[in-house]
PDB file of C-alpha atoms in Angstrom:
ATOM      1  CA  MET A   1       0.000   0.000   0.000  1.00 72.00           C
ATOM      2  CA  GLN A   2       1.399   3.382  -1.003  1.00 89.00           C
ATOM      3  CA  ILE A   3       0.759   6.390   1.241  1.00 91.00           C
ATOM      4  CA  LYS A   4      -0.773   9.176  -0.834  1.00 94.00           C
ATOM      5  CA  MET A   5      -1.423  11.856   1.765  1.00 93.00           C
ATOM      6  CA  VAL A   6      -0.301  12.755   5.277  1.00 94.00           C
ATOM      7  CA  GLY A   7      -2.064  15.397   7.371  1.00 94.00           C
ATOM      8  CA  LEU A   8       0.026  16.737  10.238  1.00 93.00           C
ATOM      9  CA  ASP A   9      -1.210  18.447  13.384  1.00 93.00           C
ATOM     10  CA  LEU A  10       1.106  21.170  14.642  1.00 90.00           C
ATOM     11  CA  ASP A  11       1.074  21.582  18.410  1.00 84.00           C
ATOM     12  CA  GLY A  12       2.285  18.502  20.213  1.00 81.00           C
ATOM     13  CA  THR A  13       2.804  16.594  16.956  1.00 87.00           C
ATOM     14  CA  LEU A  14       4.808  18.258  14.177  1.00 90.00           C
ATOM     15  CA  LEU A  15       6.287  21.077  16.264  1.00 89.00           C
ATOM     16  CA  ASN A  16       8.462  20.454  19.296  1.00 87.00           C
ATOM     17  CA  SER A  17       7.655  21.838  22.767  1.00 83.00           C
ATOM     18  CA  LYS A  18       9.156  25.207  21.771  1.00 84.00           C
ATOM     19  CA  LYS A  19       6.808  25.342  18.753  1.00 85.00           C
ATOM     20  CA  GLU A  20       9.709  24.786  16.363  1.00 87.00           C
ATOM     21  CA  LEU A  21      10.134  22.562  13.326  1.00 91.00           C
ATOM     22  CA  THR A  22      13.298  20.516  13.823  1.00 92.00           C
ATOM     23  CA  PRO A  23      15.827  19.859  11.038  1.00 94.00           C
ATOM     24  CA  PHE A  24      15.018  16.134  11.208  1.00 95.00           C
ATOM     25  CA  THR A  25      11.299  16.811  10.779  1.00 94.00           C
ATOM     26  CA  LYS A  26      11.986  19.082   7.801  1.00 95.00           C
ATOM     27  CA  GLU A  27      14.069  16.330   6.231  1.00 96.00           C
ATOM     28  CA  VAL A  28      11.333  13.708   6.716  1.00 95.00           C
ATOM     29  CA  ILE A  29       8.671  16.008   5.236  1.00 96.00           C
ATOM     30  CA  ALA A  30      10.889  16.794   2.236  1.00 96.00           C
ATOM     31  CA  LYS A  31      11.555  13.086   1.599  1.00 96.00           C
ATOM     32  CA  ALA A  32       7.829  12.296   1.715  1.00 95.00           C
ATOM     33  CA  ILE A  33       7.083  15.085  -0.753  1.00 96.00           C
ATOM     34  CA  GLU A  34       9.893  13.854  -3.043  1.00 96.00           C
ATOM     35  CA  LYS A  35       8.201  10.432  -3.082  1.00 95.00           C
ATOM     36  CA  GLY A  36       4.945  12.016  -4.275  1.00 95.00           C
ATOM     37  CA  VAL A  37       3.106  12.059  -0.942  1.00 96.00           C
ATOM     38  CA  HIS A  38       0.794  15.035  -0.435  1.00 95.00           C
ATOM     39  CA  VAL A  39       1.856  16.451   2.939  1.00 96.00           C
ATOM     40  CA  LEU A  40      -0.395  19.046   4.500  1.00 94.00           C
ATOM     41  CA  VAL A  41      -0.853  20.886   7.743  1.00 94.00           C
ATOM     42  CA  ALA A  42      -4.065  19.911   9.587  1.00 94.00           C
ATOM     43  CA  THR A  43      -4.564  22.327  12.450  1.00 92.00           C
ATOM     44  CA  GLY A  44      -6.995  24.252  14.567  1.00 90.00           C
ATOM     45  CA  ARG A  45      -5.024  27.380  13.777  1.00 89.00           C
ATOM     46  CA  PRO A  46      -5.957  29.754  10.970  1.00 89.00           C
ATOM     47  CA  PHE A  47      -3.522  29.657   8.039  1.00 88.00           C
ATOM     48  CA  THR A  48      -1.879  32.875   9.230  1.00 85.00           C
ATOM     49  CA  GLY A  49      -1.114  31.077  12.513  1.00 86.00           C
ATOM     50  CA  VAL A  50       0.847  28.339  10.759  1.00 90.00           C
ATOM     51  CA  PRO A  51       4.606  28.995  11.048  1.00 90.00           C
ATOM     52  CA  LEU A  52       5.934  30.744   7.955  1.00 90.00           C
ATOM     53  CA  GLU A  53       8.420  27.980   7.175  1.00 91.00           C
ATOM     54  CA  LEU A  54       5.494  25.544   6.876  1.00 93.00           C
ATOM     55  CA  ARG A  55       3.314  27.945   4.871  1.00 91.00           C
ATOM     56  CA  GLU A  56       6.196  28.236   2.395  1.00 92.00           C
ATOM     57  CA  PHE A  57       7.549  24.682   2.639  1.00 94.00           C
ATOM     58  CA  PRO A  58       8.551  23.564  -0.893  1.00 95.00           C
ATOM     59  CA  GLY A  59       6.027  21.100  -2.247  1.00 95.00           C
ATOM     60  CA  MET A  60       3.523  21.457   0.590  1.00 94.00           C
ATOM     61  CA  ARG A  61       0.529  22.530  -1.463  1.00 93.00           C
ATOM     62  CA  TYR A  62      -2.526  22.296   0.828  1.00 94.00           C
ATOM     63  CA  ALA A  63      -3.552  23.197   4.358  1.00 95.00           C
ATOM     64  CA  LEU A  64      -6.549  22.177   6.447  1.00 94.00           C
ATOM     65  CA  THR A  65      -7.088  24.978   8.974  1.00 92.00           C
ATOM     66  CA  ALA A  66      -9.464  26.344  11.608  1.00 90.00           C
ATOM     67  CA  ASN A  67     -10.342  22.868  12.934  1.00 88.00           C
ATOM     68  CA  GLY A  68     -11.392  21.755   9.458  1.00 87.00           C
ATOM     69  CA  ALA A  69     -13.418  24.857   8.605  1.00 88.00           C
ATOM     70  CA  ARG A  70     -11.210  25.721   5.666  1.00 92.00           C
ATOM     71  CA  ILE A  71      -9.036  23.834   3.185  1.00 94.00           C
ATOM     72  CA  LEU A  72      -6.891  25.922   0.919  1.00 93.00           C
ATOM     73  CA  ASP A  73      -4.405  25.687  -1.879  1.00 95.00           C
ATOM     74  CA  THR A  74      -1.330  27.327  -0.392  1.00 91.00           C
ATOM     75  CA  ALA A  75       0.226  27.999  -3.806  1.00 90.00           C
ATOM     76  CA  THR A  76      -2.688  30.086  -5.063  1.00 92.00           C
ATOM     77  CA  GLY A  77      -4.451  31.099  -1.848  1.00 88.00           C
ATOM     78  CA  GLU A  78      -7.678  29.653  -3.243  1.00 93.00           C
ATOM     79  CA  ILE A  79     -10.142  28.313  -0.683  1.00 92.00           C
ATOM     80  CA  LEU A  80     -11.070  24.826  -1.860  1.00 95.00           C
ATOM     81  CA  ILE A  81     -13.570  23.886   0.842  1.00 94.00           C
ATOM     82  CA  GLU A  82     -15.154  25.985   3.557  1.00 93.00           C
ATOM     83  CA  HIS A  83     -17.476  24.927   6.380  1.00 93.00           C
ATOM     84  CA  LEU A  84     -18.023  27.948   8.560  1.00 94.00           C
ATOM     85  CA  LEU A  85     -19.777  28.211  11.895  1.00 94.00           C
ATOM     86  CA  SER A  86     -23.171  29.906  11.632  1.00 96.00           C
ATOM     87  CA  LYS A  87     -23.694  33.155  13.521  1.00 97.00           C
ATOM     88  CA  GLU A  88     -26.458  31.417  15.484  1.00 97.00           C
ATOM     89  CA  SER A  89     -24.198  28.569  16.649  1.00 97.00           C
ATOM     90  CA  ALA A  90     -21.332  30.956  17.369  1.00 97.00           C
ATOM     91  CA  LYS A  91     -23.640  33.124  19.478  1.00 97.00           C
ATOM     92  CA  LYS A  92     -24.678  30.095  21.552  1.00 97.00           C
ATOM     93  CA  ALA A  93     -21.026  29.165  22.134  1.00 96.00           C
ATOM     94  CA  LEU A  94     -20.168  32.710  23.199  1.00 96.00           C
ATOM     95  CA  GLU A  95     -23.128  32.854  25.574  1.00 97.00           C
ATOM     96  CA  ILE A  96     -22.040  29.625  27.246  1.00 96.00           C
ATOM     97  CA  THR A  97     -18.381  30.560  27.538  1.00 95.00           C
ATOM     98  CA  GLU A  98     -19.040  34.024  28.927  1.00 92.00           C
ATOM     99  CA  LYS A  99     -20.387  32.402  32.104  1.00 95.00           C
ATOM    100  CA  TYR A 100     -16.837  31.272  32.903  1.00 95.00           C
ATOM    101  CA  ASP A 101     -13.423  32.885  33.174  1.00 94.00           C
ATOM    102  CA  THR A 102     -12.280  31.990  29.667  1.00 94.00           C
ATOM    103  CA  LEU A 103     -10.315  33.593  26.882  1.00 95.00           C
ATOM    104  CA  GLN A 104     -13.114  33.970  24.354  1.00 95.00           C
ATOM    105  CA  GLU A 105     -11.904  34.190  20.781  1.00 95.00           C
ATOM    106  CA  ILE A 106     -13.783  34.662  17.552  1.00 96.00           C
ATOM    107  CA  TYR A 107     -12.365  34.172  14.072  1.00 94.00           C
ATOM    108  CA  PHE A 108     -13.430  35.821  10.832  1.00 94.00           C
ATOM    109  CA  ASP A 109     -11.558  35.096   7.577  1.00 89.00           C
ATOM    110  CA  GLY A 110      -8.581  33.541   9.343  1.00 88.00           C
ATOM    111  CA  GLN A 111      -8.110  36.341  11.857  1.00 92.00           C
ATOM    112  CA  GLY A 112      -8.624  35.805  15.580  1.00 94.00           C
ATOM    113  CA  TYR A 113      -9.970  38.429  17.978  1.00 97.00           C
ATOM    114  CA  ALA A 114      -9.996  38.371  21.771  1.00 97.00           C
ATOM    115  CA  LYS A 115     -10.906  40.747  24.572  1.00 96.00           C
ATOM    116  CA  ASP A 116      -7.933  43.003  25.276  1.00 96.00           C
ATOM    117  CA  GLU A 117      -7.773  42.584  29.060  1.00 95.00           C
ATOM    118  CA  LYS A 118      -7.910  38.792  28.818  1.00 95.00           C
ATOM    119  CA  LEU A 119      -5.382  38.664  26.007  1.00 95.00           C
ATOM    120  CA  ALA A 120      -2.999  40.705  28.163  1.00 95.00           C
ATOM    121  CA  HIS A 121      -3.131  37.882  30.745  1.00 95.00           C
ATOM    122  CA  VAL A 122      -3.042  34.926  28.375  1.00 95.00           C
ATOM    123  CA  GLU A 123      -0.977  32.931  30.870  1.00 95.00           C
ATOM    124  CA  ARG A 124      -4.180  32.467  32.915  1.00 95.00           C
ATOM    125  CA  TYR A 125      -5.754  30.571  30.014  1.00 94.00           C
ATOM    126  CA  HIS A 126      -2.827  28.784  28.343  1.00 89.00           C
ATOM    127  CA  LYS A 127      -0.570  26.805  30.661  1.00 88.00           C
ATOM    128  CA  ASP A 128       2.027  26.239  27.926  1.00 86.00           C
ATOM    129  CA  CYS A 129       4.388  29.221  28.106  1.00 87.00           C
ATOM    130  CA  ASN A 130       5.484  28.554  24.524  1.00 83.00           C
ATOM    131  CA  MET A 131       1.964  29.480  23.375  1.00 85.00           C
ATOM    132  CA  TRP A 132       1.739  32.853  25.117  1.00 91.00           C
ATOM    133  CA  GLU A 133       3.616  34.924  22.564  1.00 87.00           C
ATOM    134  CA  TYR A 134       2.005  33.107  19.644  1.00 87.00           C
ATOM    135  CA  VAL A 135      -1.472  33.835  21.023  1.00 91.00           C
ATOM    136  CA  ARG A 136      -0.695  37.498  21.735  1.00 92.00           C
ATOM    137  CA  ALA A 137       0.884  37.989  18.311  1.00 90.00           C
ATOM    138  CA  SER A 138      -1.825  36.244  16.302  1.00 90.00           C
ATOM    139  CA  ARG A 139      -4.991  37.741  17.838  1.00 93.00           C
ATOM    140  CA  ILE A 140      -6.278  41.278  17.568  1.00 96.00           C
ATOM    141  CA  ALA A 141      -7.248  42.737  20.931  1.00 97.00           C
ATOM    142  CA  VAL A 142     -10.734  44.278  21.063  1.00 98.00           C
ATOM    143  CA  LEU A 143     -12.545  46.135  23.817  1.00 97.00           C
ATOM    144  CA  ASP A 144     -15.804  44.249  23.378  1.00 97.00           C
ATOM    145  CA  ILE A 145     -16.018  40.865  21.660  1.00 96.00           C
ATOM    146  CA  TRP A 146     -19.828  41.131  21.395  1.00 97.00           C
ATOM    147  CA  GLU A 147     -19.615  44.490  19.645  1.00 97.00           C
ATOM    148  CA  LEU A 148     -17.319  42.987  17.023  1.00 98.00           C
ATOM    149  CA  PHE A 149     -19.477  39.868  16.733  1.00 98.00           C
ATOM    150  CA  ASN A 150     -22.634  41.914  16.177  1.00 97.00           C
ATOM    151  CA  SER A 151     -20.962  44.273  13.702  1.00 97.00           C
ATOM    152  CA  ARG A 152     -20.111  41.473  11.271  1.00 96.00           C
ATOM    153  CA  GLU A 153     -22.652  39.742   9.047  1.00 95.00           C
ATOM    154  CA  GLU A 154     -20.610  36.757   7.886  1.00 94.00           C
ATOM    155  CA  ASN A 155     -20.306  33.344   9.493  1.00 95.00           C
ATOM    156  CA  LEU A 156     -17.230  32.535  11.584  1.00 95.00           C
ATOM    157  CA  ASP A 157     -14.239  30.264  11.135  1.00 93.00           C
ATOM    158  CA  LYS A 158     -14.461  29.240  14.789  1.00 92.00           C
ATOM    159  CA  VAL A 159     -15.140  30.370  18.338  1.00 94.00           C
TER     160      VAL A 159
END
């Protein structure tokens, strides 16, 4: 049996504990691609949250992002498949999570947004210190998550 495709999760799988791609891992990915295997990132992150070296990895043509909400052709930027979260379902999730001390995040078109005061204290919500800077750098801080949610008409990538 010949392997035709490999989907790779990032955190805790492809990336090491420091959120880095090791030289050995790069070599293995390159060898698989050379053999004709379609290697793709399969992650909960939006595409912009995928490390640049993976977004531009030679021969890595596709990415499954946002927990499966979007599959795209990385060479062209074309969205091949999209299954977004309805505003109604997203609203229910936000209503439930606001009852607890959580870092609520909403995503539109691959961009994450989070309440500014909670984002400033991300260490309360993510125990992995290697994630803190990534989270701060990849989300846009907003004063009111509900105001942003209500100002947008489109469905969401994820909550």
